XYZ file of C-alpha atoms in Angstrom:
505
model
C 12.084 5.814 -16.434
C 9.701 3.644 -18.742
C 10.499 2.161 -21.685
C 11.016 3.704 -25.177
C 10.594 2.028 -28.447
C 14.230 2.351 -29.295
C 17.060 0.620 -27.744
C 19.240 2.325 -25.348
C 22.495 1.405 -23.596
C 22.296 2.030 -19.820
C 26.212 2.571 -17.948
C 25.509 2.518 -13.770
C 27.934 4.674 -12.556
C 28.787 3.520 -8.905
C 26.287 0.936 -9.410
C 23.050 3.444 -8.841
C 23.806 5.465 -12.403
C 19.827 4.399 -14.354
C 19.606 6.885 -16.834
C 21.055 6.646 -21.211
C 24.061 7.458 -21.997
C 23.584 7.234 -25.869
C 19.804 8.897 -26.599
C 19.791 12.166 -26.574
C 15.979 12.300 -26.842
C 14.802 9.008 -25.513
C 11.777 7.453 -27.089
C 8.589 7.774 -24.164
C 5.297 6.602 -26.029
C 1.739 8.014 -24.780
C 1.193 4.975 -22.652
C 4.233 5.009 -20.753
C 3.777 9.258 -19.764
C -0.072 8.240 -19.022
C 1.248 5.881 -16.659
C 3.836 7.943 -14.990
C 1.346 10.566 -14.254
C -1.510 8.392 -13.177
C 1.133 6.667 -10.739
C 2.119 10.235 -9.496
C -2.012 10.995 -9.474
C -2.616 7.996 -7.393
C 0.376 8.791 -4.673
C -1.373 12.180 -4.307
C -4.563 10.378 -3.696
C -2.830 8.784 -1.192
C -1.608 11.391 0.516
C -4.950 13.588 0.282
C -7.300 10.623 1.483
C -4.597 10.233 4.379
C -4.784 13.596 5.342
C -8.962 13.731 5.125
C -8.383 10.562 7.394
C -6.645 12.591 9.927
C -8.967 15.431 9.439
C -12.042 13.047 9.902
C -11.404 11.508 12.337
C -11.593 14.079 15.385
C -14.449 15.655 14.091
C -16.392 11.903 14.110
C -15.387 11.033 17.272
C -16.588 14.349 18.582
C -20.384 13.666 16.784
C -20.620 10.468 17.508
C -19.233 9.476 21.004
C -17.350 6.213 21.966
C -20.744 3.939 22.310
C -21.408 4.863 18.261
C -18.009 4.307 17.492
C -17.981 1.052 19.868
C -21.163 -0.354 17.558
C -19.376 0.363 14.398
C -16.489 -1.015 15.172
C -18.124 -4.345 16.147
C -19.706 -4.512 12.621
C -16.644 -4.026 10.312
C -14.399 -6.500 10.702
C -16.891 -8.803 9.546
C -17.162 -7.113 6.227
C -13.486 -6.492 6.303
C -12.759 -9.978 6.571
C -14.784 -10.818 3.431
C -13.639 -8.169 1.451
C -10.645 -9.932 1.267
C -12.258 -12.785 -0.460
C -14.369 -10.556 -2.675
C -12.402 -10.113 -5.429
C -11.054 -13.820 -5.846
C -7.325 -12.039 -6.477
C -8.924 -11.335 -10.176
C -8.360 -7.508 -9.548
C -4.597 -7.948 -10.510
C -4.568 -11.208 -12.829
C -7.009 -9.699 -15.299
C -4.405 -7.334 -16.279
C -2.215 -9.849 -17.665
C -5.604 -10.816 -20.380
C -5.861 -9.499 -23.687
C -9.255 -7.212 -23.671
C -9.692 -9.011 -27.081
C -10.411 -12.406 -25.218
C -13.664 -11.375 -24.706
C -15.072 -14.993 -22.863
C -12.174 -14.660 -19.886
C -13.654 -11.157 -19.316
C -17.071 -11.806 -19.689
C -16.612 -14.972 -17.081
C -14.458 -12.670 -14.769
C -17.043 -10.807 -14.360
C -20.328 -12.778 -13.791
C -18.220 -14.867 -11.580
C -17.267 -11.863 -9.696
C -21.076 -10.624 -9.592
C -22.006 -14.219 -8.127
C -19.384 -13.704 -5.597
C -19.954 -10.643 -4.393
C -23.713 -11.304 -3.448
C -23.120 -14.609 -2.331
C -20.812 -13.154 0.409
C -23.139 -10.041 0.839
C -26.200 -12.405 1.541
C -23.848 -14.116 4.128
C -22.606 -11.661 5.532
C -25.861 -10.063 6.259
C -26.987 -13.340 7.913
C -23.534 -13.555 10.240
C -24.828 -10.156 11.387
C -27.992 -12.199 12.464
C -26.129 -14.271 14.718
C -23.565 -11.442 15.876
C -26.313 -8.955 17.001
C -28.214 -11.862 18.865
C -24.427 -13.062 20.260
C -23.492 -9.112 20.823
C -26.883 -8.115 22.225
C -26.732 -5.558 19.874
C -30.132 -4.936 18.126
C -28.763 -2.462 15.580
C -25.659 -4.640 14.488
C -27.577 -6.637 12.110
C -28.742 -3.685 10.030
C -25.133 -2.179 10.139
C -23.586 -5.345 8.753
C -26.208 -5.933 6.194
C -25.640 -2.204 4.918
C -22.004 -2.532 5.104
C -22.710 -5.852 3.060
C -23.668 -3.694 0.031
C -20.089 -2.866 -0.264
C -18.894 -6.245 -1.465
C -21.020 -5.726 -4.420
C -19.810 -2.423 -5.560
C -16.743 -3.867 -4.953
C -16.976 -6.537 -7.452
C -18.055 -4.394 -9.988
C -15.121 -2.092 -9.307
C -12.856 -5.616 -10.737
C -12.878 -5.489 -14.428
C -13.305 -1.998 -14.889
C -10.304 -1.107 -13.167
C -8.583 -4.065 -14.254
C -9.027 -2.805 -18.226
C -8.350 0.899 -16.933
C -4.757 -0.707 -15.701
C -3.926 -3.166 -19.015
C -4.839 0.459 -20.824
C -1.789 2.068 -18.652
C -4.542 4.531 -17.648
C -4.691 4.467 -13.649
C -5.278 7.927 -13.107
C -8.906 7.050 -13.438
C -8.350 4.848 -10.677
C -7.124 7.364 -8.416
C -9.665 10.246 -9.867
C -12.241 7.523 -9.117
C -11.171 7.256 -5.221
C -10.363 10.839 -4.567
C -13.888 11.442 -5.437
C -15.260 9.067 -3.709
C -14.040 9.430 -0.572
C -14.875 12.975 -0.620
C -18.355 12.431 -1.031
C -17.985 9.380 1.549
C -16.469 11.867 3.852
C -19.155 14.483 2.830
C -22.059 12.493 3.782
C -20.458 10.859 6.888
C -20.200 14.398 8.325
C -24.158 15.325 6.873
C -25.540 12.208 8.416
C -23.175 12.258 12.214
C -24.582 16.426 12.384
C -28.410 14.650 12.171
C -28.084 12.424 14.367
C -27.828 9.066 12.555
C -24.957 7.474 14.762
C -22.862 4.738 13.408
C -24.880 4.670 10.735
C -23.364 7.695 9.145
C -19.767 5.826 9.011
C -21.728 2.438 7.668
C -23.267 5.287 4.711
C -19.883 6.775 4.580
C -18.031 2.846 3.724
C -20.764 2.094 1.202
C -21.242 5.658 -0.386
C -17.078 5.223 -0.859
C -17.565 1.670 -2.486
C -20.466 2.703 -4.700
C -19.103 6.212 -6.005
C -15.610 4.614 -7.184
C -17.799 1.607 -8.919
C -19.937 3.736 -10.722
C -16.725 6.479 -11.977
C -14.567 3.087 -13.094
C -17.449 1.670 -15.375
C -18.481 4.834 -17.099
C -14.511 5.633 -17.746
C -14.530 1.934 -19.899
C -18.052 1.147 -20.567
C -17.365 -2.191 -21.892
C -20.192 -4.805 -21.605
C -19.998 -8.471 -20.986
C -21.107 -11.056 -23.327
C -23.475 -13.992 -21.658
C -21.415 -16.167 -21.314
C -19.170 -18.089 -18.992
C -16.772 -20.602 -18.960
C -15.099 -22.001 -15.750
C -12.092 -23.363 -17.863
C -11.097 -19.909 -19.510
C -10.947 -18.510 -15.892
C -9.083 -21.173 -14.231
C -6.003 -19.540 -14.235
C -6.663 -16.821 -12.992
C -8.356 -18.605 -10.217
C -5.132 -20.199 -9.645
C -3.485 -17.153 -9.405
C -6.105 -15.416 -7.465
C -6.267 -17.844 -5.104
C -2.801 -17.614 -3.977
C -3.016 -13.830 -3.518
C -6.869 -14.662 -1.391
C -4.403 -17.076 0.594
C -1.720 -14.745 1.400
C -4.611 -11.757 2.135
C -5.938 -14.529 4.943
C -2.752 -15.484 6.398
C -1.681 -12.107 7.047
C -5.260 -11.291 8.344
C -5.287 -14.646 10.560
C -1.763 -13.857 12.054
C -2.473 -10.491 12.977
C -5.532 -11.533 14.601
C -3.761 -14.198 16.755
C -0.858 -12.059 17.208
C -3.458 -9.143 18.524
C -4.675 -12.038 20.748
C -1.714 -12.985 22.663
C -0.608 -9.904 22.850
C -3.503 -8.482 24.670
C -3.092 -11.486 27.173
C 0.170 -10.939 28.075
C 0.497 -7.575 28.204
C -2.407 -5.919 28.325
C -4.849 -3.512 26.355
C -3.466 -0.963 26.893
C -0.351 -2.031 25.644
C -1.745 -3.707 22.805
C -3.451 -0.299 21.895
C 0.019 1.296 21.568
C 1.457 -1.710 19.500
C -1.483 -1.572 16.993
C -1.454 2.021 16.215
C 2.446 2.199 16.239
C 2.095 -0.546 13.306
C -0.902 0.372 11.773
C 0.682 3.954 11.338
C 3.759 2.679 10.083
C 2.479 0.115 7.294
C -0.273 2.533 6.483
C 2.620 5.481 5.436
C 4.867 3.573 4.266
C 2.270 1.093 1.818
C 0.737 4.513 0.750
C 3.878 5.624 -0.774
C 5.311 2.326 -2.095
C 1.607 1.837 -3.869
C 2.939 4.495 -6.238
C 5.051 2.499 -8.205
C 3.232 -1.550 -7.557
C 0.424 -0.663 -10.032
C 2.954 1.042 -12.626
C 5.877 -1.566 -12.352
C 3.165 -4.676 -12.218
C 1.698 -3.332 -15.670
C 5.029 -2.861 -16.601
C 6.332 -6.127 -16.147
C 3.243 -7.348 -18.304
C 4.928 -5.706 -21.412
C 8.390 -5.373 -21.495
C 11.387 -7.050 -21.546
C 13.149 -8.521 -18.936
C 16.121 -6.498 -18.715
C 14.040 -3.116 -19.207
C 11.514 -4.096 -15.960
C 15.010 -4.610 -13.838
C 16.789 -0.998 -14.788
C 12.414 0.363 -13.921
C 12.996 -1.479 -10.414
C 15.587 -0.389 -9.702
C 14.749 3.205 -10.333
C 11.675 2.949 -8.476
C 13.340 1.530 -5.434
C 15.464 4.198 -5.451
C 13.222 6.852 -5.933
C 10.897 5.603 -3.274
C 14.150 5.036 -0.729
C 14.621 9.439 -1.308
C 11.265 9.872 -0.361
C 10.716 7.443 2.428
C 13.844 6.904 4.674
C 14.293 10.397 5.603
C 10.830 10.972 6.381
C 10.627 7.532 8.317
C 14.287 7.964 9.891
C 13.306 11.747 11.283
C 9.859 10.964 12.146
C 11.721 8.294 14.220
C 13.908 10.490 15.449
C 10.970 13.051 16.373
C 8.513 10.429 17.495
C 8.472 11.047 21.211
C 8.109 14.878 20.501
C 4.977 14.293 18.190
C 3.362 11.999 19.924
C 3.233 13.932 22.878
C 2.221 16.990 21.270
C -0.597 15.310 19.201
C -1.722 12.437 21.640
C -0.757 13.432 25.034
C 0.854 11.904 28.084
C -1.326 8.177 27.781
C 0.622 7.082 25.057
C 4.110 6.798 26.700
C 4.896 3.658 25.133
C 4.081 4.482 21.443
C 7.686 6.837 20.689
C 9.132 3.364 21.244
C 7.438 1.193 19.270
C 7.414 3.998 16.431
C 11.173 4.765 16.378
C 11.014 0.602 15.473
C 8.245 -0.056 13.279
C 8.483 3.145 10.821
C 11.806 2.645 9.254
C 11.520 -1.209 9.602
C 7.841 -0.962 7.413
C 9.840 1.837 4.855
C 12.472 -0.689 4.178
C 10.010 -3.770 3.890
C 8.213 -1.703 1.302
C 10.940 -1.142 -1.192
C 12.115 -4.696 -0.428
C 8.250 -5.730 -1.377
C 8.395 -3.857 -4.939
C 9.542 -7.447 -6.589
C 6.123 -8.615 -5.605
C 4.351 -6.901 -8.707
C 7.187 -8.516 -10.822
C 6.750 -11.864 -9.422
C 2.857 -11.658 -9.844
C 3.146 -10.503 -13.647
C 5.914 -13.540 -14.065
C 3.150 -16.229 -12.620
C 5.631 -16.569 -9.083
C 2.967 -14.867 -7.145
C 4.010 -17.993 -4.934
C 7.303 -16.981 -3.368
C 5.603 -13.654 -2.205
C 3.256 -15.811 -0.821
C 5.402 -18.390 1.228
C 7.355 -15.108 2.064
C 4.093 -13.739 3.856
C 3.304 -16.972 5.441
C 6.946 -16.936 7.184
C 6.585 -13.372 8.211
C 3.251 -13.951 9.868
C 5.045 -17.298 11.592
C 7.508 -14.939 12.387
C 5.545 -12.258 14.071
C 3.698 -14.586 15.801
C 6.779 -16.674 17.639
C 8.366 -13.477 18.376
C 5.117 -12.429 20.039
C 5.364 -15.936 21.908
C 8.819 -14.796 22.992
C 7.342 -12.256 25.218
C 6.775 -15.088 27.557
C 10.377 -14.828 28.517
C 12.119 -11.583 27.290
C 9.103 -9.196 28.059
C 7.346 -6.952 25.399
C 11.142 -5.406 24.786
C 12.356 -8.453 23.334
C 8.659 -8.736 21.608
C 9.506 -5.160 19.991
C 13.294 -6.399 18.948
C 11.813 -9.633 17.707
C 10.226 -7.972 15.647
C 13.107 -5.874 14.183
C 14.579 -9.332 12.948
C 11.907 -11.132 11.120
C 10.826 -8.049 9.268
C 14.323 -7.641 7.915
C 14.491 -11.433 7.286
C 11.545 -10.992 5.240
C 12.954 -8.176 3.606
C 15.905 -9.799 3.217
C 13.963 -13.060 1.530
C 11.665 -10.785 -0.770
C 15.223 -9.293 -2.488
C 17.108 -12.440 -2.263
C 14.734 -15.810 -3.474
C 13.005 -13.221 -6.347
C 16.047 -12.609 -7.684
C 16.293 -15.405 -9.895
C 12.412 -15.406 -11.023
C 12.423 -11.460 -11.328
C 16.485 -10.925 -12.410
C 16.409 -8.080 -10.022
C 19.577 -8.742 -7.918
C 19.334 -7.027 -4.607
C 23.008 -5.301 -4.127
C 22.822 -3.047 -7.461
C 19.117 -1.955 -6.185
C 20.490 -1.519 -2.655
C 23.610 0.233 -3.739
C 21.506 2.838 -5.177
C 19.933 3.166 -1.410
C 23.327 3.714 0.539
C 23.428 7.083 0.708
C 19.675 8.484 0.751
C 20.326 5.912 4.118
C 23.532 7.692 5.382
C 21.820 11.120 4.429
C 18.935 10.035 6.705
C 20.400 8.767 9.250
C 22.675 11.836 9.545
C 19.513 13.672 9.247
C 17.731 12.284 12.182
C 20.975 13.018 14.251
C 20.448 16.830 13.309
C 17.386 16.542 14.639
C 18.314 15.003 18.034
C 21.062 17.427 18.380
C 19.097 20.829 17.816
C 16.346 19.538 19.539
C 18.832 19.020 22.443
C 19.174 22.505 22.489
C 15.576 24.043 23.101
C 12.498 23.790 25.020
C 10.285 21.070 24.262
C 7.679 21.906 22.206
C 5.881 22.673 18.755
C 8.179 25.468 18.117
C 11.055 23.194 19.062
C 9.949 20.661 17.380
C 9.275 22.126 13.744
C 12.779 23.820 14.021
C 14.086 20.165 14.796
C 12.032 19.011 11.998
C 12.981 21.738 9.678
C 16.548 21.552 10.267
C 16.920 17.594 10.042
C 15.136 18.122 6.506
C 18.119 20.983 5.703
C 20.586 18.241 7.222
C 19.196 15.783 4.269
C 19.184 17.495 1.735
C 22.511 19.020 1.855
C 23.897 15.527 2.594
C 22.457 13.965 -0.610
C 23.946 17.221 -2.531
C 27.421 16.542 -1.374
C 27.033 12.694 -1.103
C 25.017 12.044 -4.135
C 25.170 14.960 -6.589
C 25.779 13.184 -9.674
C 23.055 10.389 -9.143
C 20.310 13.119 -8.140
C 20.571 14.802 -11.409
C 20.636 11.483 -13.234
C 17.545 10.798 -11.405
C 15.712 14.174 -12.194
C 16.731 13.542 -15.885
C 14.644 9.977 -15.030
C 11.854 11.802 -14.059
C 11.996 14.905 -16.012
C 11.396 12.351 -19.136
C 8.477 11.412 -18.163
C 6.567 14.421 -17.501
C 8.343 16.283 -19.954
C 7.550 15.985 -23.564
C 10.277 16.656 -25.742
């Protein structure tokens, strides 16, 4: 899947065919396997820390009680709005620096030191005003606790960055596995003694502090004193187009939360927010996998080598995520009621649109770590800013066509932006979107086929969770025989792929 040192000579065989035709024993160096297995580690994480989520969650709720909950929740987005400035977008442009350059790292991080308190000592004093605003007495200790966070955070940046250059991420994702256990650990401690919201405040800062404190022993580089505003100006640049496109997504989905609630009501707005929250969350947790690994990636190899690793990746993601999205679709009124209950009647809907919309956006979004590492962070960027326009005038459409044509709005402009992210980065990035979504055509087919096993054996028994995992089991069956008869030749190219990596020969 990475690159070797030697040259190879790639044939695509129905235009999806990635894997040598001429190396017996292809060339993978130490750096490339570290990376394939810290990209695997960290799409574990994912999935663990998703499922502790899940687990979590119930068992909070139950300790703490809505009002808790209520007080906690009006303390967060405060911090999470900052958090997105924390960083200054330095987290990913670092990775591009030599380690050698010793003044650009040393003025990263004092920079990112001054930042982080700066926006902890403000924060702390919003929480001031808030709690006085609120009339909540307790919300200005919350906020200033949750405040520590943005300095852990900052010290998090180079570390990690270096960890990344160094093709070592597994660290990264040892470094939040751990510390969300012991977040999780202590949330539970504190909530059984009685300490209220501020057990998930602990929890949030505990998480931030544990992962700092694993990435800088892991590297244990020191900076130099000494700064220079001119050495870090590009990355500033750079940064500060990724801080900008953080904001404008936050912003829109702000706004867009705003009207929605107005014209259709909470309750409704509840059902929206969770049906897309669930969505982007899955989907962003697999896709994640392969950002880190093809960003760092891009940083070192040759153009033509970083568009065969695309579209390998893209692939390999589209096997994992359309059939899960395109059943779970299929399933979603099933699940929901078995797991929620009868209040959220209008969330099978709104899932059936949003999970394999946010699955396709994903792959469609894995040019962005190309485009960063080629210094066109920008079209990513103007991309965002016309899906948030987007979202927000098909919102506006409600007006006329009713939260239905809201929903279908929505269908479009996420495909336009998909559409946009494979189509103007092709020329910056030289990854042309029809070989990458030739390579897709039939793990779609397969899953679409899939979800219509579902729906048909479903048909034929009781509702249910017995129902239901035979559905599930037999659309999964459905898939997987579908890609054998379909797809045969391509899978086994694509275990050879993958067998390279975490094989050694």
């Amino acid at each position: 899947m990475f690159a070797g040192k030697r040259h190879r000579v790639f044939r695509h065989n129905r235009g999806t065919s990635l894997t040598s035709e001429t190396e017996k024993k292809p060339g993978i160096s130490p750096e490339d396997r570290r990376m394939a297995f810290g990209a695997i580690a960290g799409g574990v994480v994912n999935i663990i820390k998703t499922v502790l989520q899940l687990l979590l969650l119930p068992v909070m709720a139950r300790l703490l009680g809505p009002s808790e909950f209520g007080l906690y929740a009006l303390a967060l987005p405060t911090i999470s709005l900052v958090t997105l400035l924390a960083d200054g977008g330095l987290g990913n442009t670092l990775v591009r620096e030599q380690e050698s350059s010793s003044l650009v790292w040393s003025s990263a991080f004092w920079a990112l030191q001054i930042m982080g308190i700066t926006l902890a000592v403000a924060a702390a004093v919003f929480g001031v005003f808030l709690g006085y605003v609120a009339q909540q007495p307790r919300l200005p200790g919350l906020i200033a606790l949750l405040s520590l966070s943005l300095v852990f955070l900052t010290l998090s940046v180079a570390p990690l960055a270096r960890l990344t250059r160094r093709k070592n991420i597994g660290v990264g994702a040892s470094a939040d596995l751990v510390s969300n256990i012991v977040g999780a650990t202590l949330a539970v401690t504190l909530a059984v003694y009685g300490a209220g919201a501020w057990s998930l405040a602990g929890q949030y800062v505990v998480t931030f502090g544990v992962r700092a404190i694993i990435l800088n022993l892991a590297v244990m580089e020191f900076p130099r004193f000494e700064f220079s505003f001119s050495a870090l100006r590009p990355h500033l640049v750079s940064g500060g187009i990724m801080v900008a496109s953080r904001i404008s997504e936050y912003a829109g989905r702000a706004v867009e939360n705003l009207m929605l609630d107005k014209l259709f009501g909470t309750a409704l707005l509840g059902s929206f927010t969770f049906a897309n929250q669930v969505s982007k969350f899955a989907s962003e947790s697999v896709a994640n996998m392969s950002w880190g690994a093809l960003y760092v990636q891009a940083l070192t190899e040759s153009k033509d080598r970083i568009v065969i690793l695309h579209r390998q990746l893209c692939r390999l993601l589209g096997l994992a995520m359309l059939p899960a999205t395109f059943i779970g679709a299929a399933a979603a009124p099933e699940l929901v009621s078995l797991l929620l209950g009868p209040k959220w009647a209008d969330l099978p809907f709104l899932l059936r649109i949003f999970l394999p919309l946010y699955a396709i956006s994903a792959i469609c979004s894995q040019t962005a770590p190309v485009l960063l590492a080629y210094g066109r962070f920008e079209i990513q960027f103007w991309c965002i800013v016309g899906l948030t326009v987007g979202r927000l005038l098909a919102v506006a459409g409600g007006i006329w066509y009713g939260f239905t044509g809201v929903a279908y709005g929505m269908i479009a402009v996420l495909l336009t932006y998909s559409v946009a992210m494979l189509t103007i980065s092709g020329e910056a990035t030289g990854c042309r979107p029809l070989p990458m979504l030739a390579g897709l055509v039939r793990p779609a087919l397969s899953s679409v086929i899939a979800a219509a096993a579902y729906l048909f054996t479903s048909s034929f028994f009781p509702l249910g969770a017995a129902g239901t995992l035979l559905g599930l089991c037999a659309a999964l069956a459905t898939y997987a025989l579908c890609m054998v008869l379909l797809d045969w030749k391509n899978l086994r190219e694509d275990w050879t792929s993958v067998r390279r990596i975490l094989v050694k020969h």
